[in-house]
Amino acid sequence: MVPTWRSGGSSRKCQNSAKFVAERAAGLGIKPELLGARMVGRWKSGAPLELAPLCDDWALGGNPKRNNDFDYGGDPYQRRCPYAAHIRKVYPRDEEPGGEAEAQTHRILRRGITFGPEVMPGETTTRHSRGLMFVCYQTSIGRQFEFIQWRQANEPDFVNDKVRPLSAAPVTPGYDPIIGQAPNDGPRAMDEPFPNYPAGARRTTLEMPNQFVVLTGRGIFFMPSLSALRTVLT
């Protein structure tokens, strides 16, 4: 019998980020959709930057077998996807120091529930209650959810030992721009919001003075395993 811990009941209240993305994208000279994708690591369709680095691909995004079939070994200089992009931070795949096998030991099963309407065009001030009831399942809170949050999303040096092309200068990837938390709710930064794909050396930094996600509650619950539910607890 394998117990499953459910970290749930937590509400992540999202700050209005549409205006921020639009303003920063204009300063970088790129479209807001591209900057948003580089912050998340995926386009709105679900297509990953590793497979669609410059424009969305709805056919790819709608194909779960294809849109999850990638790793980061072929993108050593974050030309396709920033090191700090949300999906690259929380699931580094083959970039984990111990490789894919190590990354698998920290994975979680997510089952989030959104509430409230999406931010509408022109909505610069939040007029509705909206957010995400983030629910995840794992066998170890410390090794999985907490490890991902504190050792990856909140660690500006992760993924470690990255360098610039040509110069081999060290890189600090920065915080996960979506869920990363700086000490005392301080400002954060993310490396390379502007894409240097397929080649280039423009150095850019995305400065984020405020967090986009504010935690308003948290609960940790014990849930019996499926085998327990099917056998001894039936």
XYZ file of N, CA and C in Angstrom:
702
model
N 0.844 -1.185 0.000
C 0.000 0.000 0.000
C 0.888 1.247 0.000
N 0.699 2.122 -0.924
C 1.488 3.357 -1.014
C 0.601 4.548 -0.705
N 0.879 5.256 0.404
C 0.055 6.426 0.703
C 0.302 7.553 -0.280
N -0.699 8.328 -0.540
C -0.572 9.487 -1.417
C -0.926 10.730 -0.631
N -0.034 11.692 -0.666
C -0.311 12.952 0.008
C -0.891 13.925 -0.992
N -1.978 14.538 -0.592
C -2.630 15.528 -1.440
C -2.343 16.899 -0.843
N -1.583 17.686 -1.562
C -1.363 19.064 -1.142
C -2.413 19.898 -1.845
N -3.450 20.221 -1.130
C -4.562 20.869 -1.791
C -5.270 21.834 -0.875
N -6.409 22.333 -1.340
C -7.096 23.331 -0.573
C -6.357 24.657 -0.626
N -5.279 24.697 -1.379
C -4.514 25.932 -1.469
C -5.029 26.755 -2.630
N -5.136 28.016 -2.406
C -5.622 28.916 -3.447
C -4.496 29.835 -3.852
N -4.134 29.792 -5.116
C -3.104 30.690 -5.628
C -3.816 31.832 -6.348
N -3.816 32.985 -5.731
C -4.518 34.135 -6.292
C -3.590 34.856 -7.255
N -3.920 34.859 -8.527
C -3.042 35.412 -9.549
C -3.218 36.923 -9.684
N -2.115 37.646 -9.584
C -2.143 39.073 -9.808
C -2.317 39.326 -11.309
N -2.881 40.467 -11.661
C -3.082 40.812 -13.061
C -1.722 40.974 -13.729
N -1.424 40.099 -14.662
C -0.113 40.119 -15.320
C -0.189 40.565 -16.774
N -1.408 40.738 -17.327
C -1.552 41.070 -18.744
C -0.867 42.400 -19.071
N -1.082 43.396 -18.234
C -0.484 44.708 -18.473
C 1.035 44.632 -18.371
N 1.519 43.892 -17.383
C 2.964 43.735 -17.206
C 3.595 43.110 -18.446
N 3.013 42.015 -18.928
C 3.568 41.317 -20.089
C 3.542 42.213 -21.316
N 2.446 42.937 -21.517
C 2.334 43.811 -22.688
C 3.394 44.904 -22.657
N 3.593 45.510 -21.491
C 4.576 46.585 -21.373
C 6.000 46.066 -21.558
N 6.324 44.952 -20.948
C 7.684 44.414 -21.066
C 7.951 43.895 -22.470
N 6.946 43.318 -23.098
C 7.115 42.831 -24.470
C 7.391 43.995 -25.415
N 6.695 45.112 -25.226
C 6.922 46.287 -26.066
C 8.349 46.796 -25.892
N 8.845 46.773 -24.665
C 10.211 47.212 -24.417
C 11.250 46.313 -25.049
N 10.929 45.027 -25.156
C 11.849 44.070 -25.768
C 11.710 44.018 -27.284
N 10.605 44.562 -27.809
C 10.374 44.526 -29.238
C 9.817 43.207 -29.728
N 9.054 42.509 -28.867
C 8.430 41.247 -29.265
C 6.952 41.303 -28.910
N 6.182 40.345 -29.419
C 4.765 40.306 -29.133
C 4.515 39.780 -27.722
N 3.465 40.255 -27.061
C 3.149 39.763 -25.725
C 2.978 38.248 -25.677
N 2.415 37.670 -26.753
C 2.207 36.220 -26.766
C 3.529 35.467 -26.687
N 4.566 36.016 -27.330
C 5.864 35.352 -27.302
C 6.503 35.488 -25.923
N 6.415 36.657 -25.324
C 6.979 36.823 -23.992
C 6.262 35.928 -22.991
N 4.930 35.876 -23.084
C 4.180 34.993 -22.192
C 4.595 33.543 -22.354
N 4.800 33.123 -23.597
C 5.223 31.746 -23.854
C 6.609 31.489 -23.287
N 7.503 32.476 -23.370
C 8.856 32.289 -22.844
C 8.870 32.288 -21.315
N 7.904 32.899 -20.701
C 7.793 32.831 -19.251
C 7.268 31.470 -18.801
N 6.325 30.930 -19.542
C 5.715 29.646 -19.184
C 6.509 28.470 -19.736
N 7.025 28.613 -20.974
C 7.678 27.497 -21.651
C 6.757 26.821 -22.644
N 5.522 27.250 -22.686
C 4.519 26.748 -23.627
C 3.678 27.913 -24.120
N 3.111 27.726 -25.317
C 2.150 28.667 -25.853
C 0.777 28.382 -25.255
N -0.188 29.259 -25.536
C -1.538 29.065 -25.016
C -2.151 27.756 -25.483
N -1.766 27.290 -26.647
C -2.299 26.020 -27.157
C -1.764 24.827 -26.390
N -0.652 25.016 -25.679
C 0.034 23.907 -25.018
C 1.285 23.472 -25.750
N 1.512 24.005 -26.941
C 2.720 23.655 -27.697
C 3.961 24.156 -26.954
N 4.958 23.295 -26.745
C 6.156 23.711 -26.014
C 7.123 24.510 -26.892
N 7.827 25.450 -26.296
C 8.815 26.231 -27.029
C 9.917 25.362 -27.608
N 10.225 24.266 -26.963
C 11.273 23.390 -27.483
C 10.939 22.896 -28.880
N 9.660 22.750 -29.185
C 9.241 22.262 -30.499
C 8.676 23.367 -31.380
N 8.285 24.479 -30.781
C 7.729 25.619 -31.536
C 8.287 26.898 -30.918
N 9.548 27.227 -31.208
C 10.217 28.304 -30.473
C 9.749 29.720 -30.763
N 9.169 29.977 -31.923
C 8.842 31.357 -32.281
C 7.371 31.649 -32.525
N 6.565 30.639 -32.776
C 5.144 30.880 -32.995
C 4.337 29.668 -32.540
N 3.088 29.930 -32.186
C 2.229 28.881 -31.661
C 1.886 27.864 -32.748
N 1.626 26.642 -32.313
C 1.253 25.555 -33.216
C 0.097 24.811 -32.560
N -1.130 25.142 -32.963
C -2.302 24.581 -32.299
C -2.453 23.087 -32.534
N -2.013 22.607 -33.679
C -2.079 21.161 -33.927
C -1.160 20.421 -32.967
N 0.031 20.964 -32.779
C 0.970 20.371 -31.826
C 0.428 20.467 -30.406
N -0.118 21.639 -30.062
C -0.641 21.827 -28.718
C -1.779 20.886 -28.380
N -2.536 20.485 -29.387
C -3.664 19.598 -29.147
C -3.318 18.122 -29.195
N -2.048 17.810 -29.376
C -1.625 16.413 -29.463
C -0.771 16.068 -28.244
N -1.351 15.444 -27.195
C -0.606 15.191 -25.967
C 0.596 14.264 -26.139
N 0.550 13.406 -27.141
C 1.701 12.520 -27.362
C 2.885 13.294 -27.928
N 2.615 14.268 -28.781
C 3.700 15.052 -29.373
C 4.135 16.210 -28.493
N 3.177 16.884 -27.836
C 3.561 18.096 -27.116
C 4.264 17.829 -25.785
N 4.417 16.575 -25.432
C 5.212 16.224 -24.259
C 6.437 15.389 -24.617
N 6.651 15.186 -25.910
C 7.753 14.343 -26.365
C 8.968 15.207 -26.692
N 9.673 15.679 -25.661
C 10.860 16.504 -25.873
C 11.693 16.517 -24.602
N 12.938 16.922 -24.746
C 13.775 17.187 -23.575
C 14.583 18.441 -23.880
N 15.561 18.747 -23.039
C 16.300 19.999 -23.201
C 17.759 19.801 -23.616
N 18.133 18.562 -23.871
C 19.514 18.283 -24.246
C 19.959 18.975 -25.514
N 19.026 19.216 -26.425
C 19.366 19.879 -27.683
C 19.260 21.386 -27.626
N 19.068 21.929 -26.433
C 18.918 23.382 -26.271
C 19.831 23.861 -25.136
N 21.151 23.691 -25.300
C 22.072 23.983 -24.193
C 22.239 25.463 -23.881
N 21.804 26.354 -24.777
C 21.993 27.785 -24.546
C 20.670 28.550 -24.492
N 19.598 27.866 -24.109
C 18.250 28.434 -23.958
C 17.790 29.256 -25.155
N 18.206 28.858 -26.341
C 17.755 29.576 -27.532
C 16.279 29.294 -27.810
N 15.841 28.102 -27.524
C 14.434 27.754 -27.726
C 13.595 28.112 -26.496
N 14.020 27.683 -25.353
C 13.242 27.867 -24.128
C 14.155 28.374 -23.011
N 13.808 29.477 -22.352
C 14.649 29.997 -21.268
C 14.852 28.969 -20.158
N 16.025 29.011 -19.549
C 16.289 28.107 -18.431
C 15.258 28.288 -17.312
N 14.816 29.534 -17.105
C 13.909 29.826 -15.994
C 12.443 29.691 -16.355
N 12.102 29.362 -17.594
C 10.698 29.187 -17.963
C 10.040 28.189 -17.010
N 8.794 28.422 -16.700
C 8.105 27.625 -15.681
C 8.254 26.121 -15.895
N 7.960 25.641 -17.096
C 7.980 24.182 -17.283
C 9.399 23.624 -17.266
N 10.390 24.455 -17.593
C 11.774 23.973 -17.566
C 12.298 23.946 -16.132
N 11.812 24.866 -15.308
C 12.202 24.902 -13.896
C 11.618 23.739 -13.117
N 10.295 23.542 -13.254
C 9.641 22.569 -12.380
C 9.778 21.130 -12.873
N 10.083 20.937 -14.147
C 10.341 19.588 -14.660
C 11.492 19.685 -15.653
N 12.733 19.690 -15.138
C 13.901 19.896 -16.005
C 14.263 18.712 -16.893
N 13.506 17.642 -16.801
C 13.736 16.489 -17.674
C 15.193 16.026 -17.618
N 15.885 16.005 -18.742
C 17.253 15.491 -18.758
C 18.266 16.472 -18.194
N 17.843 17.685 -17.805
C 18.781 18.658 -17.259
C 19.006 18.504 -15.762
N 18.173 17.753 -15.077
C 18.387 17.497 -13.659
C 19.807 16.971 -13.481
N 20.524 17.377 -12.405
C 21.902 16.883 -12.210
C 22.024 15.375 -12.353
N 20.993 14.645 -11.969
C 21.017 13.196 -12.102
C 20.301 12.700 -13.341
N 19.976 13.621 -14.260
C 19.318 13.232 -15.491
C 17.836 12.980 -15.305
N 17.211 12.410 -16.324
C 15.773 12.158 -16.314
C 15.353 11.277 -15.138
N 16.193 10.293 -14.789
C 15.851 9.395 -13.683
C 15.698 10.172 -12.378
N 16.571 11.137 -12.150
C 16.480 11.965 -10.950
C 15.254 12.862 -11.002
N 14.983 13.467 -12.155
C 13.827 14.350 -12.288
C 12.529 13.610 -11.984
N 12.455 12.341 -12.373
C 11.241 11.565 -12.150
C 10.936 11.391 -10.663
N 11.948 11.413 -9.802
C 11.716 11.214 -8.362
C 11.041 12.417 -7.715
N 11.005 13.544 -8.429
C 10.401 14.758 -7.869
C 9.071 15.118 -8.529
N 8.614 14.315 -9.442
C 7.399 14.666 -10.187
C 6.148 14.538 -9.319
N 5.138 15.329 -9.660
C 3.868 15.309 -8.956
C 2.737 15.139 -9.972
N 1.585 14.734 -9.479
C 0.383 14.640 -10.304
C -0.485 15.849 -9.969
N -0.692 16.736 -10.930
C -1.437 17.970 -10.695
C -2.866 17.847 -11.181
N -3.767 18.356 -10.374
C -5.191 18.384 -10.746
C -5.780 19.699 -10.235
N -5.446 20.791 -10.904
C -5.877 22.106 -10.464
C -7.297 22.443 -10.899
N -7.921 23.372 -10.188
C -9.265 23.829 -10.511
C -9.236 25.353 -10.579
N -9.502 25.906 -11.741
C -9.526 27.358 -11.882
C -10.887 27.902 -11.463
N -10.907 29.156 -11.038
C -12.180 29.804 -10.745
C -12.112 31.255 -11.213
N -13.264 31.769 -11.615
C -13.349 33.131 -12.110
C -13.051 33.202 -13.596
N -13.482 34.269 -14.257
C -13.267 34.428 -15.699
C -11.834 34.804 -16.021
N -11.419 34.555 -17.258
C -10.090 34.973 -17.698
C -10.026 36.494 -17.757
N -8.790 37.008 -17.665
C -8.587 38.450 -17.794
C -8.948 38.856 -19.218
N -9.767 39.858 -19.337
C -10.246 40.300 -20.644
C -9.353 41.398 -21.204
N -9.303 41.552 -22.533
C -8.520 42.630 -23.132
C -8.945 43.986 -22.566
N -7.977 44.781 -22.208
C -8.265 46.101 -21.662
C -8.523 46.112 -20.167
N -8.543 44.951 -19.528
C -8.782 44.889 -18.083
C -7.463 45.108 -17.341
N -7.206 46.328 -16.961
C -5.949 46.658 -16.275
C -6.074 46.554 -14.763
N -7.293 46.571 -14.269
C -7.545 46.393 -12.840
C -8.475 45.209 -12.663
N -8.100 44.281 -11.791
C -8.907 43.079 -11.611
C -10.285 43.427 -11.077
N -11.302 42.996 -11.790
C -12.677 43.276 -11.407
C -13.412 42.031 -10.914
N -12.772 40.883 -10.993
C -13.422 39.639 -10.613
C -12.520 38.839 -9.683
N -13.141 38.009 -8.870
C -12.387 37.056 -8.061
C -11.966 35.914 -8.968
N -10.679 35.701 -9.082
C -10.188 34.628 -9.954
C -8.912 34.044 -9.367
N -8.651 32.818 -9.716
C -7.443 32.170 -9.216
C -7.427 30.703 -9.555
N -6.645 29.964 -8.806
C -6.468 28.538 -9.071
C -6.400 27.779 -7.759
N -7.281 26.794 -7.629
C -7.165 25.846 -6.531
C -6.162 24.800 -6.997
N -4.918 24.955 -6.569
C -3.853 24.062 -7.019
C -3.867 22.802 -6.161
N -4.093 21.662 -6.794
C -4.118 20.380 -6.095
C -3.098 19.462 -6.737
N -2.266 18.826 -5.910
C -1.302 17.865 -6.465
C -1.205 16.655 -5.552
N -0.791 15.548 -6.147
C -0.688 14.280 -5.431
C 0.751 13.786 -5.516
N 1.250 13.238 -4.406
C 2.597 12.696 -4.356
C 2.743 11.746 -3.175
N 3.819 11.003 -3.156
C 4.067 10.102 -2.035
C 4.917 10.755 -0.958
N 5.607 11.841 -1.294
C 6.458 12.526 -0.323
C 6.374 14.029 -0.542
N 5.807 14.760 0.424
C 5.706 16.216 0.314
C 7.094 16.838 0.165
N 8.034 16.398 1.003
C 9.370 16.981 0.988
C 10.136 16.718 -0.296
N 10.058 15.495 -0.805
C 10.839 15.128 -1.987
C 10.198 15.614 -3.278
N 8.915 15.895 -3.247
C 8.228 16.262 -4.481
C 7.772 17.724 -4.465
N 6.613 18.048 -3.931
C 6.119 19.423 -4.028
C 7.093 20.447 -3.444
N 7.544 20.219 -2.217
C 8.422 21.201 -1.582
C 9.763 21.309 -2.289
N 10.285 20.191 -2.764
C 11.547 20.220 -3.502
C 11.401 21.056 -4.766
N 10.333 20.825 -5.516
C 10.114 21.567 -6.756
C 9.998 23.061 -6.478
N 9.242 23.425 -5.435
C 9.033 24.839 -5.144
C 10.305 25.521 -4.645
N 10.955 24.915 -3.653
C 12.061 25.607 -2.988
C 13.406 25.393 -3.652
N 13.671 24.198 -4.177
C 14.988 23.897 -4.745
C 15.068 24.190 -6.234
N 13.918 24.389 -6.874
C 13.920 24.635 -8.317
C 13.277 25.978 -8.657
N 11.986 26.142 -8.402
C 11.301 27.369 -8.780
C 11.850 28.586 -8.052
N 12.185 28.441 -6.772
C 12.648 29.569 -5.960
C 14.165 29.719 -5.940
N 14.875 28.909 -6.686
C 16.338 28.934 -6.674
C 16.845 29.567 -7.967
N 17.335 30.817 -7.912
C 17.753 31.490 -9.151
C 18.927 30.828 -9.865
N 19.716 30.022 -9.169
C 20.855 29.358 -9.813
C 20.468 28.059 -10.509
N 19.262 27.567 -10.275
C 18.832 26.320 -10.906
C 18.224 26.636 -12.281
N 18.621 25.959 -13.355
C 19.473 24.796 -13.419
C 20.932 25.252 -13.376
N 21.749 24.551 -12.624
C 23.115 24.972 -12.357
C 24.052 24.738 -13.529
N 25.185 25.429 -13.447
C 26.319 25.207 -14.361
C 26.001 25.513 -15.821
N 25.126 26.477 -16.062
C 24.840 26.896 -17.427
C 25.802 28.014 -17.836
N 26.137 28.062 -19.131
C 27.081 29.067 -19.629
C 26.549 29.700 -20.904
N 27.131 30.863 -21.239
C 26.781 31.549 -22.477
C 27.484 30.887 -23.658
N 26.874 30.936 -24.836
C 27.576 30.433 -26.019
C 28.787 31.306 -26.320
N 29.799 30.705 -26.874
C 31.041 31.368 -27.267
C 31.891 31.791 -26.080
N 31.379 32.658 -25.198
C 32.196 33.160 -24.094
C 32.304 32.178 -22.942
N 31.362 31.263 -22.812
C 31.305 30.303 -21.708
C 31.177 31.004 -20.356
N 30.668 32.247 -20.361
C 30.439 32.960 -19.110
C 29.295 32.300 -18.356
N 29.371 32.224 -17.036
C 28.307 31.566 -16.267
C 26.981 32.307 -16.359
N 25.899 31.561 -16.272
C 24.551 32.106 -16.372
C 23.792 31.856 -15.072
N 23.091 32.871 -14.612
C 22.133 32.711 -13.514
C 20.741 32.713 -14.133
N 20.084 31.571 -14.230
C 18.790 31.499 -14.917
C 17.740 32.432 -14.349
N 17.710 32.585 -13.014
C 16.698 33.419 -12.382
C 15.565 32.604 -11.798
N 14.539 33.307 -11.337
C 13.390 32.667 -10.707
C 12.391 32.171 -11.750
N 11.657 31.132 -11.376
C 10.487 30.745 -12.154
C 9.571 31.963 -12.172
N 9.271 32.537 -13.341
C 8.487 33.774 -13.375
C 7.028 33.594 -12.970
N 6.531 32.380 -13.009
C 5.116 32.146 -12.699
C 4.910 31.886 -11.208
N 5.631 30.921 -10.634
C 5.384 30.561 -9.229
C 6.580 30.832 -8.332
N 7.693 31.296 -8.877
C 8.886 31.536 -8.081
C 8.665 32.617 -7.030
N 9.261 32.418 -5.858
C 9.120 33.350 -4.747
C 10.497 33.784 -4.269
N 10.721 35.088 -4.200
C 11.974 35.627 -3.681
C 11.828 35.860 -2.182
N 12.942 35.886 -1.438
C 12.860 36.148 0.000
C 12.133 37.453 0.302
N 11.262 37.418 1.305
C 10.506 38.594 1.745
C 9.664 39.208 0.622
N 9.209 38.346 -0.312
C 8.386 38.809 -1.440
C 9.095 39.892 -2.251
N 10.421 39.809 -2.321
C 11.214 40.803 -3.029
C 11.145 40.649 -4.534
N 11.809 41.551 -5.262
C 11.798 41.493 -6.726
C 12.531 40.266 -7.241
N 12.170 39.860 -8.453
C 12.761 38.686 -9.085
C 13.249 39.061 -10.475
N 14.057 38.189 -11.050
C 14.529 38.411 -12.407
C 14.629 37.065 -13.117
N 14.486 37.127 -14.447
C 14.572 35.937 -15.293
C 15.497 36.257 -16.456
N 16.404 35.353 -16.760
C 17.361 35.559 -17.837
C 16.748 35.263 -19.200
N 17.137 36.033 -20.199
C 16.816 35.792 -21.609
C 15.328 35.741 -21.964
N 14.558 36.787 -21.656
C 13.179 36.812 -22.148
C 13.101 36.997 -23.662
N 14.127 37.612 -24.248
C 14.162 37.791 -25.700
C 14.809 36.560 -26.334
N 14.189 35.980 -27.381
C 14.727 34.745 -27.969
C 15.927 34.980 -28.881
N 16.994 34.258 -28.628
C 18.144 34.247 -29.539
C 18.077 32.984 -30.386
N 16.993 32.857 -31.132
C 16.798 31.665 -31.954
C 16.700 32.069 -33.414
N 17.398 31.339 -34.288
C 18.250 30.164 -34.029
C 19.670 30.522 -33.620
N 20.026 31.805 -33.722
C 21.354 32.239 -33.290
C 21.236 33.682 -32.825
N 22.207 34.136 -32.065
C 22.188 35.503 -31.568
C 22.842 35.576 -30.210
N 23.095 36.788 -29.762
C 23.773 36.960 -28.481
C 23.246 38.194 -27.744
N 21.992 38.546 -27.978
C 21.423 39.694 -27.271
C 21.134 39.314 -25.825
N 21.706 40.047 -24.889
C 21.515 39.766 -23.474
C 20.359 40.591 -22.937
N 19.354 39.927 -22.407
C 18.189 40.605 -21.843
C 17.833 39.970 -20.504
N 17.192 40.770 -19.664
C 16.730 40.307 -18.356
C 15.312 40.803 -18.127
N 14.455 39.942 -17.656
C 13.094 40.333 -17.309
C 13.045 40.619 -15.819
N 12.894 41.885 -15.465
C 12.783 42.289 -14.069
C 11.319 42.217 -13.650
N 11.071 41.540 -12.548
C 9.703 41.356 -12.059
C 9.612 41.874 -10.633
N 9.134 43.103 -10.446
C 9.106 43.695 -9.109
C 8.131 43.032 -8.157
N 7.093 42.387 -8.689
C 6.072 41.761 -7.839
C 5.829 40.318 -8.265
N 5.361 39.515 -7.322
C 4.978 38.149 -7.640
C 3.650 38.153 -8.380
N 3.489 37.187 -9.269
C 2.237 37.050 -9.994
C 1.256 36.146 -9.260
N 1.769 35.333 -8.347
C 0.931 34.390 -7.616
C 1.060 34.662 -6.128
N -0.064 34.802 -5.469
C -0.088 35.027 -4.030
C -0.824 33.861 -3.374
N -0.152 33.169 -2.482
C -0.745 32.026 -1.795
C -1.693 32.529 -0.712
N -2.944 32.091 -0.763
C -3.941 32.547 0.211
C -4.378 31.449 1.168
N -3.910 30.232 0.979
C -4.286 29.151 1.879
C -3.619 27.860 1.462
N -3.529 26.913 2.387
C -2.871 25.653 2.073
C -3.395 24.548 2.970
N -3.535 23.365 2.418
C -3.919 22.205 3.199
C -3.191 20.978 2.707
N -2.801 20.103 3.614
C -2.116 18.856 3.260
C -2.948 17.710 3.812
N -3.331 16.787 2.944
C -4.236 15.720 3.334
C -3.646 14.364 2.958
N -3.970 13.363 3.762
C -3.558 12.000 3.449
C -4.652 11.331 2.638
N -4.243 10.711 1.537
C -5.197 9.985 0.691
C -4.675 8.565 0.477
N -5.467 7.554 0.787
C -5.017 6.169 0.559
C -4.726 5.933 -0.924
N -3.877 4.980 -1.171
C -3.535 4.641 -2.551
C -4.708 3.963 -3.250
N -4.632 3.893 -4.581
C -5.676 3.220 -5.346
C -5.791 1.746 -4.948
N -4.636 1.120 -4.696
C -4.679 -0.301 -4.307
C -5.394 -0.478 -2.974
N -5.219 0.464 -2.071
C -5.907 0.385 -0.779
C -7.405 0.565 -0.952
N -7.776 1.523 -1.785
C -9.193 1.770 -2.022
C -9.868 0.566 -2.677
N -9.109 -0.145 -3.507
C -9.672 -1.288 -4.226
C -9.698 -2.574 -3.391
N -8.928 -2.612 -2.317
C -8.796 -3.859 -1.559
C -9.243 -3.666 -0.109
N -8.309 -3.303 0.777
C -8.596 -3.312 2.222
C -9.643 -2.307 2.626
N -9.859 -1.243 1.869
C -10.828 -0.218 2.252
C -12.153 -0.354 1.507
N -12.287 -1.408 0.729
C -13.524 -1.619 -0.034
C -14.596 -2.245 0.863
